[in-house]
Coordinates of C-alpha atoms and ligand atoms in Angstrom, one line a residue:
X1 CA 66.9 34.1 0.1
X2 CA 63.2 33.4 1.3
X3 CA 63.0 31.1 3.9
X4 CA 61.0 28.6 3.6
X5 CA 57.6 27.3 5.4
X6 CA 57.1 24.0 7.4
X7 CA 54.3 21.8 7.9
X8 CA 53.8 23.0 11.5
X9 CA 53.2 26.7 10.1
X10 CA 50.8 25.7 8.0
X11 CA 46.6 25.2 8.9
X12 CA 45.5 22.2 6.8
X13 CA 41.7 23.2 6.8
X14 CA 41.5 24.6 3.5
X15 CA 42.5 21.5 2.0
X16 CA 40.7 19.5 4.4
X17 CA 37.4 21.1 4.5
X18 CA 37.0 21.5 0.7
X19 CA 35.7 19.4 -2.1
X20 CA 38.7 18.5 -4.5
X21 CA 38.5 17.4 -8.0
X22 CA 41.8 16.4 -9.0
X23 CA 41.5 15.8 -13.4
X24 CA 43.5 13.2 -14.5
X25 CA 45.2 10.1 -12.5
X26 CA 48.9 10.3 -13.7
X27 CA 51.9 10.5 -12.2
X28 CA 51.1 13.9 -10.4
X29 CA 47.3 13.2 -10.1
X30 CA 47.6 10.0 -8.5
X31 CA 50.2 10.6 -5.9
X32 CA 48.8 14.1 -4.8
X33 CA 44.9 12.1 -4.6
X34 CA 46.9 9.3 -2.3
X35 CA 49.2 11.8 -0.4
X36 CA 45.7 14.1 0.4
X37 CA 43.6 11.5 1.1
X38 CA 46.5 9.9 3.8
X39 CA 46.5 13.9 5.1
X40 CA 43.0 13.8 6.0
X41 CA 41.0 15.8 2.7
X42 CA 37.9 12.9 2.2
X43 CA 35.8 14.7 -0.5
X44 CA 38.0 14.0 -3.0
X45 CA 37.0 12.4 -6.3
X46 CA 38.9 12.0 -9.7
X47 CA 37.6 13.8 -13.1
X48 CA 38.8 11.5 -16.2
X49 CA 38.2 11.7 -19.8
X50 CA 35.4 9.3 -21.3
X51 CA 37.4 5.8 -21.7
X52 CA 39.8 7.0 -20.2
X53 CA 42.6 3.9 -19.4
X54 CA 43.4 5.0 -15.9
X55 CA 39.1 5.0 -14.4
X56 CA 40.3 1.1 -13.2
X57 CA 43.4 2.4 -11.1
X58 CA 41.7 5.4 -9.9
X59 CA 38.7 2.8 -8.5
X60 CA 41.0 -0.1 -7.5
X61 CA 42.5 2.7 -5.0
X62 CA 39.0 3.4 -3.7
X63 CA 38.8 6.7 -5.5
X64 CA 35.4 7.8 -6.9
X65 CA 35.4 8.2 -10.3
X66 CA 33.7 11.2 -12.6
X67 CA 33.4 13.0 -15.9
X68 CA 34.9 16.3 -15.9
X69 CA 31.6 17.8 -16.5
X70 CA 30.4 16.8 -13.4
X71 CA 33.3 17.1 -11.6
X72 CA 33.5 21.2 -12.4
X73 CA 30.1 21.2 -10.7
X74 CA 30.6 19.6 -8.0
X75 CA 33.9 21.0 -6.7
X76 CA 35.1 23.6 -4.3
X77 CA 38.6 23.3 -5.9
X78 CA 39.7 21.9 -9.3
X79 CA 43.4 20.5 -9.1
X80 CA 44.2 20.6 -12.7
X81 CA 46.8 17.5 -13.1
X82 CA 46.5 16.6 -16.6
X83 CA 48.5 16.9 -19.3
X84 CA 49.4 20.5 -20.2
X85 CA 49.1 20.7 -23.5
X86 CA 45.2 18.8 -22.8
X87 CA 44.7 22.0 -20.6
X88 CA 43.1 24.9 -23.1
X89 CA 40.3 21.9 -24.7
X90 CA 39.5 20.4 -21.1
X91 CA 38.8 24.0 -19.4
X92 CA 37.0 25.5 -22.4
X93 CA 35.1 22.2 -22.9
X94 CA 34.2 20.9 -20.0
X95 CA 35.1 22.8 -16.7
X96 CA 34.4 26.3 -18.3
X97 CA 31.0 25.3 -19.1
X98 CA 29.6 23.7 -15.7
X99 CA 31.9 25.4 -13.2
X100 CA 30.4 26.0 -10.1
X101 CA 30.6 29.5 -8.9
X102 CA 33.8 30.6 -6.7
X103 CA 35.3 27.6 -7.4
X104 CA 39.8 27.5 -6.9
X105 CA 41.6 26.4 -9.3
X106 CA 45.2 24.6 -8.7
X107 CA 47.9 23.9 -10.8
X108 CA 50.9 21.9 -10.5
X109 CA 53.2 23.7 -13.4
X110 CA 52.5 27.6 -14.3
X111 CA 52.2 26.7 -18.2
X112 CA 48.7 27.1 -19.0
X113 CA 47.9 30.0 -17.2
X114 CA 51.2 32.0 -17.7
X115 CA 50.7 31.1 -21.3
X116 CA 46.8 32.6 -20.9
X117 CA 46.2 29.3 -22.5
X118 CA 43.1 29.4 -19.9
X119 CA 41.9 32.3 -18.5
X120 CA 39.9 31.2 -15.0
X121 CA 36.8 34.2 -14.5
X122 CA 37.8 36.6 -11.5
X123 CA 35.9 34.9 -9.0
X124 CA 38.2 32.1 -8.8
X125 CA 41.3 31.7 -6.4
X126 CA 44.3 30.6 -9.0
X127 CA 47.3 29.0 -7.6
X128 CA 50.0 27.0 -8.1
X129 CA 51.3 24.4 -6.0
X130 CA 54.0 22.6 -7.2
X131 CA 55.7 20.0 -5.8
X132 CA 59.8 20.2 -7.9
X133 CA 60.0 16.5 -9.3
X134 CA 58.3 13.6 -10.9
X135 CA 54.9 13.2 -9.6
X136 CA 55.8 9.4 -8.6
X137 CA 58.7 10.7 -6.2
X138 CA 55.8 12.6 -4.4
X139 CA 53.9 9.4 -3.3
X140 CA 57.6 8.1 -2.4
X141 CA 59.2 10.8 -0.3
X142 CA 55.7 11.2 1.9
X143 CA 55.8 7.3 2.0
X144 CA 59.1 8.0 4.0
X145 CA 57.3 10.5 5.9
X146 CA 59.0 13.3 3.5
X147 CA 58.1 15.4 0.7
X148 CA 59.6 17.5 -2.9
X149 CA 60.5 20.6 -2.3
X150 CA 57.3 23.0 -2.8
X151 CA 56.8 26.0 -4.5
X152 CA 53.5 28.2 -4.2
X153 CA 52.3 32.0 -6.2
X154 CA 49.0 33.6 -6.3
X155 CA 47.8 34.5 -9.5
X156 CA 44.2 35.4 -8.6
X157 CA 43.1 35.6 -4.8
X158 CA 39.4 36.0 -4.8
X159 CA 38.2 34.7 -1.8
X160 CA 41.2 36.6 0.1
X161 CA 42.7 32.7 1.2
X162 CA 44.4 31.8 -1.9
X163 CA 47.9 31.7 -0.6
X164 CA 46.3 29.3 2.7
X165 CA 44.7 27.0 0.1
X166 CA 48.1 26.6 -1.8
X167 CA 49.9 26.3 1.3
X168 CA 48.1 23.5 2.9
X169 CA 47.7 21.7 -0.5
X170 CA 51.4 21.7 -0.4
X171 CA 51.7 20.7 3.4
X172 CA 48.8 17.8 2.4
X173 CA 51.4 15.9 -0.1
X174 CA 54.2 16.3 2.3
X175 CA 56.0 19.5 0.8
X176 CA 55.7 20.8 3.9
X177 CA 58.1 18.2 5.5
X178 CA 61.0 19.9 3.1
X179 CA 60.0 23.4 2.7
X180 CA 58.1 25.4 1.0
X181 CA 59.3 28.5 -1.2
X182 CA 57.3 31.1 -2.7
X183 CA 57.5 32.2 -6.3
X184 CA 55.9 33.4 -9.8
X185 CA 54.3 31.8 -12.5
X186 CA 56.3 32.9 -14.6
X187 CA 59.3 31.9 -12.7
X188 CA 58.1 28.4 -11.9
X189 CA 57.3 28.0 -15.6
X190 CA 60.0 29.5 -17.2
X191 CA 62.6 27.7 -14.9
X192 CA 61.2 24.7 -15.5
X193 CA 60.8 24.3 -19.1
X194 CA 64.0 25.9 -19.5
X195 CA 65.7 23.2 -17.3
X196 CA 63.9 20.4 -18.8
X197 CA 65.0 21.5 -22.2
X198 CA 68.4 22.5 -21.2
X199 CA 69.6 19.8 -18.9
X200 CA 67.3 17.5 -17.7
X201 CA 66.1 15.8 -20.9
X202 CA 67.5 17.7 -24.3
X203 CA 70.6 18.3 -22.8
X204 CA 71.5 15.0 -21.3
X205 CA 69.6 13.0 -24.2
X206 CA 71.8 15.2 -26.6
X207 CA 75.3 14.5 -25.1
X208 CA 74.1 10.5 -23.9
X209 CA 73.5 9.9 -28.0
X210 CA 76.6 11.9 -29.1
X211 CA 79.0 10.2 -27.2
X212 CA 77.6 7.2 -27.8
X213 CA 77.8 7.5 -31.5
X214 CA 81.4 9.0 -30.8
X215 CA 82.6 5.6 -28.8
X216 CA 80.7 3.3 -31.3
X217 CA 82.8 5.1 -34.0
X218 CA 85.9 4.8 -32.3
X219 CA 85.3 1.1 -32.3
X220 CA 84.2 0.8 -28.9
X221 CA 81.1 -2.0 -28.3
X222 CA 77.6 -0.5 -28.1
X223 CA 77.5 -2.1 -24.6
X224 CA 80.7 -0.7 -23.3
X225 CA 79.6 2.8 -24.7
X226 CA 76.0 2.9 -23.9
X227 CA 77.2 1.8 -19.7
X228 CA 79.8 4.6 -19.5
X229 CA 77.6 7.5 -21.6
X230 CA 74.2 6.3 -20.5
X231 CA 74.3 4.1 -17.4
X232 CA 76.1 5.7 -15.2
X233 CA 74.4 9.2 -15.6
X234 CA 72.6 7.7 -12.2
X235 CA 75.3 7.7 -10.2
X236 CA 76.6 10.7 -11.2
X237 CA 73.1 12.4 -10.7
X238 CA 72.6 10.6 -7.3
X239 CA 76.4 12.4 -6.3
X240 CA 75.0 15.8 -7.3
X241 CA 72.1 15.5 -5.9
X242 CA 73.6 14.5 -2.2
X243 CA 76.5 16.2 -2.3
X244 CA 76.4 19.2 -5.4
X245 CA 78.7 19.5 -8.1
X246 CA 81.8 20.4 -5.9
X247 CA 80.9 17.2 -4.0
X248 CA 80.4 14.9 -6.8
X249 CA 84.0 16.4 -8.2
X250 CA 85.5 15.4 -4.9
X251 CA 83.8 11.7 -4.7
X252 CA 85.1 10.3 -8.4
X253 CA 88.4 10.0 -9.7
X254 CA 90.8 13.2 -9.9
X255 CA 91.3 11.6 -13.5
X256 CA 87.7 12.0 -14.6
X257 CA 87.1 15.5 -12.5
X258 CA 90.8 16.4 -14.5
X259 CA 89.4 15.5 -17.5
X260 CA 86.3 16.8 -17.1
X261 CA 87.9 20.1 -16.4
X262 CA 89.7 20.1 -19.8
X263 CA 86.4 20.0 -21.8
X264 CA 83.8 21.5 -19.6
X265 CA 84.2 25.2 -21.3
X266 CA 84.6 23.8 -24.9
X267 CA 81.5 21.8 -24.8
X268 CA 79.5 25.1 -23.1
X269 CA 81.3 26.9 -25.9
X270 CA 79.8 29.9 -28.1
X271 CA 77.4 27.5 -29.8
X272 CA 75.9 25.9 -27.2
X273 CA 75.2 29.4 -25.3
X274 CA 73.7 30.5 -28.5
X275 CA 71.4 27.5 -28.4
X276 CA 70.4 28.3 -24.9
X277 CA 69.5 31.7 -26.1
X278 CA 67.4 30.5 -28.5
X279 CA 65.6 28.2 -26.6
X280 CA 65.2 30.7 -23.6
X281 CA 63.7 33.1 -26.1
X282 CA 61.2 31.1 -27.5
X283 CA 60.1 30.0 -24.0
X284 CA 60.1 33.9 -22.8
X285 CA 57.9 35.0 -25.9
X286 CA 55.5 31.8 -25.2
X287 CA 56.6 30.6 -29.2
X288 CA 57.6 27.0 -27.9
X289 CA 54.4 26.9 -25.8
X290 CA 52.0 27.7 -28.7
X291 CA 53.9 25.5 -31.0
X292 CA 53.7 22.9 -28.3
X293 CA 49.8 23.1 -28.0
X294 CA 49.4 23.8 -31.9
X295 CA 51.6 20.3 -32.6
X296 CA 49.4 18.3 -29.6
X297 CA 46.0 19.7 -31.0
X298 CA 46.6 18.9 -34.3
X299 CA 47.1 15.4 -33.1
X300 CA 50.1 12.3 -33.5
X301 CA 52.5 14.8 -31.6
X302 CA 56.2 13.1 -31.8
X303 CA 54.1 9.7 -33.0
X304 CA 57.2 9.6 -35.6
X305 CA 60.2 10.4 -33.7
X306 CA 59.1 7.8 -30.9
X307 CA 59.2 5.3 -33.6
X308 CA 62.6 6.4 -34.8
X309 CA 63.9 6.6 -31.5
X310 CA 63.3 3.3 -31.0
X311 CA 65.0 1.8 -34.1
X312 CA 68.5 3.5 -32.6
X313 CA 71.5 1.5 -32.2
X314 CA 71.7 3.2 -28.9
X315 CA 68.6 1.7 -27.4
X316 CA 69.6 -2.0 -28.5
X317 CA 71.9 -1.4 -26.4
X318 CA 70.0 0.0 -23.4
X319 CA 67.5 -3.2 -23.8
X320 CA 70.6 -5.7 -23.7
X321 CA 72.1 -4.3 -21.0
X322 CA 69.3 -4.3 -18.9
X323 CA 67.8 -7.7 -19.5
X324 CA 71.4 -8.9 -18.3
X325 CA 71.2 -6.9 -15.4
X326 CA 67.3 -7.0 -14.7
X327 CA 66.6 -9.5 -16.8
X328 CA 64.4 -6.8 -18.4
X329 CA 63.7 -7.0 -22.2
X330 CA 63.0 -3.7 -24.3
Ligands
NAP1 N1 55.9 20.6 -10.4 C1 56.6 19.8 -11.1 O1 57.9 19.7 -10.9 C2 56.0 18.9 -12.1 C3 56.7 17.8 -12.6 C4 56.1 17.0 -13.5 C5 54.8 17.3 -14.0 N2 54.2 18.4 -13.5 C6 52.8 18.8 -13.9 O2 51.9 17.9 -13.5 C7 50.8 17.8 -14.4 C8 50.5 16.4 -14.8 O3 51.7 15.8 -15.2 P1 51.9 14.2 -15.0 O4 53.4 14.0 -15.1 O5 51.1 13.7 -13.9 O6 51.3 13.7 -16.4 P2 50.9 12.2 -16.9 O7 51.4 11.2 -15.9 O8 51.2 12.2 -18.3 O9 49.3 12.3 -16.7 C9 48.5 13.1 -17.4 C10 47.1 12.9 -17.1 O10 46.4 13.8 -18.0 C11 45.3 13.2 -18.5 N3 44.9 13.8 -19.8 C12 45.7 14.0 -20.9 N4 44.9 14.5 -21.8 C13 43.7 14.7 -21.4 C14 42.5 15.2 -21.9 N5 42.4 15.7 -23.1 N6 41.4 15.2 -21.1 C15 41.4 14.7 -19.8 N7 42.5 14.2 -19.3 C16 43.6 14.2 -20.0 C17 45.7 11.8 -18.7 O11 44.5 11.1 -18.7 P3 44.3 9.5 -19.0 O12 44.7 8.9 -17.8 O13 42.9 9.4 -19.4 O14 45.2 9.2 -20.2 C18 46.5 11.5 -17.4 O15 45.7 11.0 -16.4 C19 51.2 18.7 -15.6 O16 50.6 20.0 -15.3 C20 52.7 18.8 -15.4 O17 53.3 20.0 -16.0 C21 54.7 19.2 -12.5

């Protein structure tokens, strides 16, 4: 396997010396501002949609504030952290348009440009720099002096420095404290969609609301069966993540790794590999991407099954249960 880079092989003057625009102050966006401003980049200001509801956190972290517009004119590098699917209608509308010559651009997921949803002219330096979690665990980990695990590819190197501009972005919000791995666009995107899909969210959301409906059939209270098919997927995750999956097996019960061992194959039976397929497919052809886009441009995206969702027995549960515990409410 590649081995991996470290903060002390990586220069930081790329990052340092260049003016960054970093659109959109989400998860991702705000962190990586924080993280590179903590690491020593100053001429760093944040490119937000008109009304957009997060100008007041952006400011009340001493960030200076602009439209896009004039953010793709002023920048040596673009970090492109909003939204994918907002990707195609805020490069062809506004940073297209006004972008000054030469200027990088950087992107924390390969979607839009392995997609060709935007295609950056050829004197731009393309990269991705992505950090392998949720973009609030960034500002956490380099809180603790610590990082995600980074991943950097090329996909246009015009200035001859692209892969030293990726590599100290990554060493600025502390990916560099971990280790940093090369790879593809098309790896970093298809891995990640896939996995999101697969496991992360329609996997476990699939099997969390299954059993659930399983337990409450079998008479069980929503309560019990939402805390031992939803509550405790932490603890589980937390083992796996510390320890793996042979780890986690030898830190539970030998009755759940027994029984878990009499079900594991069934439930990643024919069917379920046949659903992978399908969902791996339409990722590899780019189907699920321009049905993705097509669904957000046309506007309301998933407006209907967020309302649904929230009707569920499953997540009366979830808001009980927490406003015992955390005196939360739903
Ligand atoms: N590498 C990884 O493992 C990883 C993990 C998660 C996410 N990511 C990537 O990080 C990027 C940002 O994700 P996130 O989790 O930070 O998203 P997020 O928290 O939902 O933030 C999205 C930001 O996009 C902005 N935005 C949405 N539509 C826009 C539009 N039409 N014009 C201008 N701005 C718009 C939003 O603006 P407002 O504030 O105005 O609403 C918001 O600031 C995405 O590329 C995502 O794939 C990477």
């Amino acid at each position: 396997m590649t081995e991996p880079l470290y903060t002390p092989d990586i220069d930081l003057a790329p990052i340092r010396n260049c003016r960054l625009a970093i659109v959109g102050y989400g998860n991702h966006g705000r962190s990586h501002a924080l993280c590179l401003r903590d690491s020593g980049v100053r001429k760093v200001r944040i490119a937000l949609r008109d009304g957009s509801p997060s100008r007041a956190r952006a400011e009340a972290d001493g960030f200076e504030v602009v439209s896009l517009d004039d953010a793709a004119g002023w920048a040596d590098a673009i970090a492109l952290l909003a939204a994918d699917e907002a990707h195609r209608q805020i490069w062809t509308g506004h940073i297209a348009p006004h972008r000054k010559p030469g200027q990088a651009l950087i992107l924390c997921h390969g979607f839009s440009i392995h997609y060709g949803l935007i295609d950056p002219p050829a004197d731009a330096d393309v990269i991705l720099a992505a950090a392998k979690g949720p973009g609030g665990a960034v500002r956490q980990e380099f809180e603790k002096g610590r990082g995600l695990i980074g991943f950097w590819a090329v996909h246009q190197d015009a200035s001859g420095t692209a892969r030293e501009l990726a590599l100290a972005y990554l060493a600025g919000i502390g990916s560099g404290e971990v280790g940093i791995f090369p790879t593809t666009f098309r790896e970093e995107t298809v891995s990640d969609l896939f996995g999101e899909q697969a496991v992360l969210v329609g996997g476990m959301v699939a099997l969390a609301k299954a059993s659930f409906d399983r337990l409450v059939a079998a008479g069980v209270s929503p309560r019990m069966a939402y805390i031992d098919c939803v509550h405790e997927i932490k603890y589980l995750a937390d083992l796996i993540q510390a320890r793996g999956i042979a780890g986690m097996y030898e830190a539970i019960s030998d009755t759940a790794e027994f029984g878990a061992r009499q079900i594991e194959d069934r439930i990643a039976g024919p069917e379920l590999r046949r659903t992978f397929d399908q969902a791996m497919a339409a990722i590899e052809d780019g189907s699920f991407a321009r049905l993705w886009v097509e669904t957000h441009e046309a506007g309301d995206a998933m407006k209907a099954d967020r309302a649904a969702d929230k009707t569920l027995p499953i997540e009366d549960a979830g808001a009980e249960l927490r406003s015992r515990i955390y005196g939360a409410t739903k």
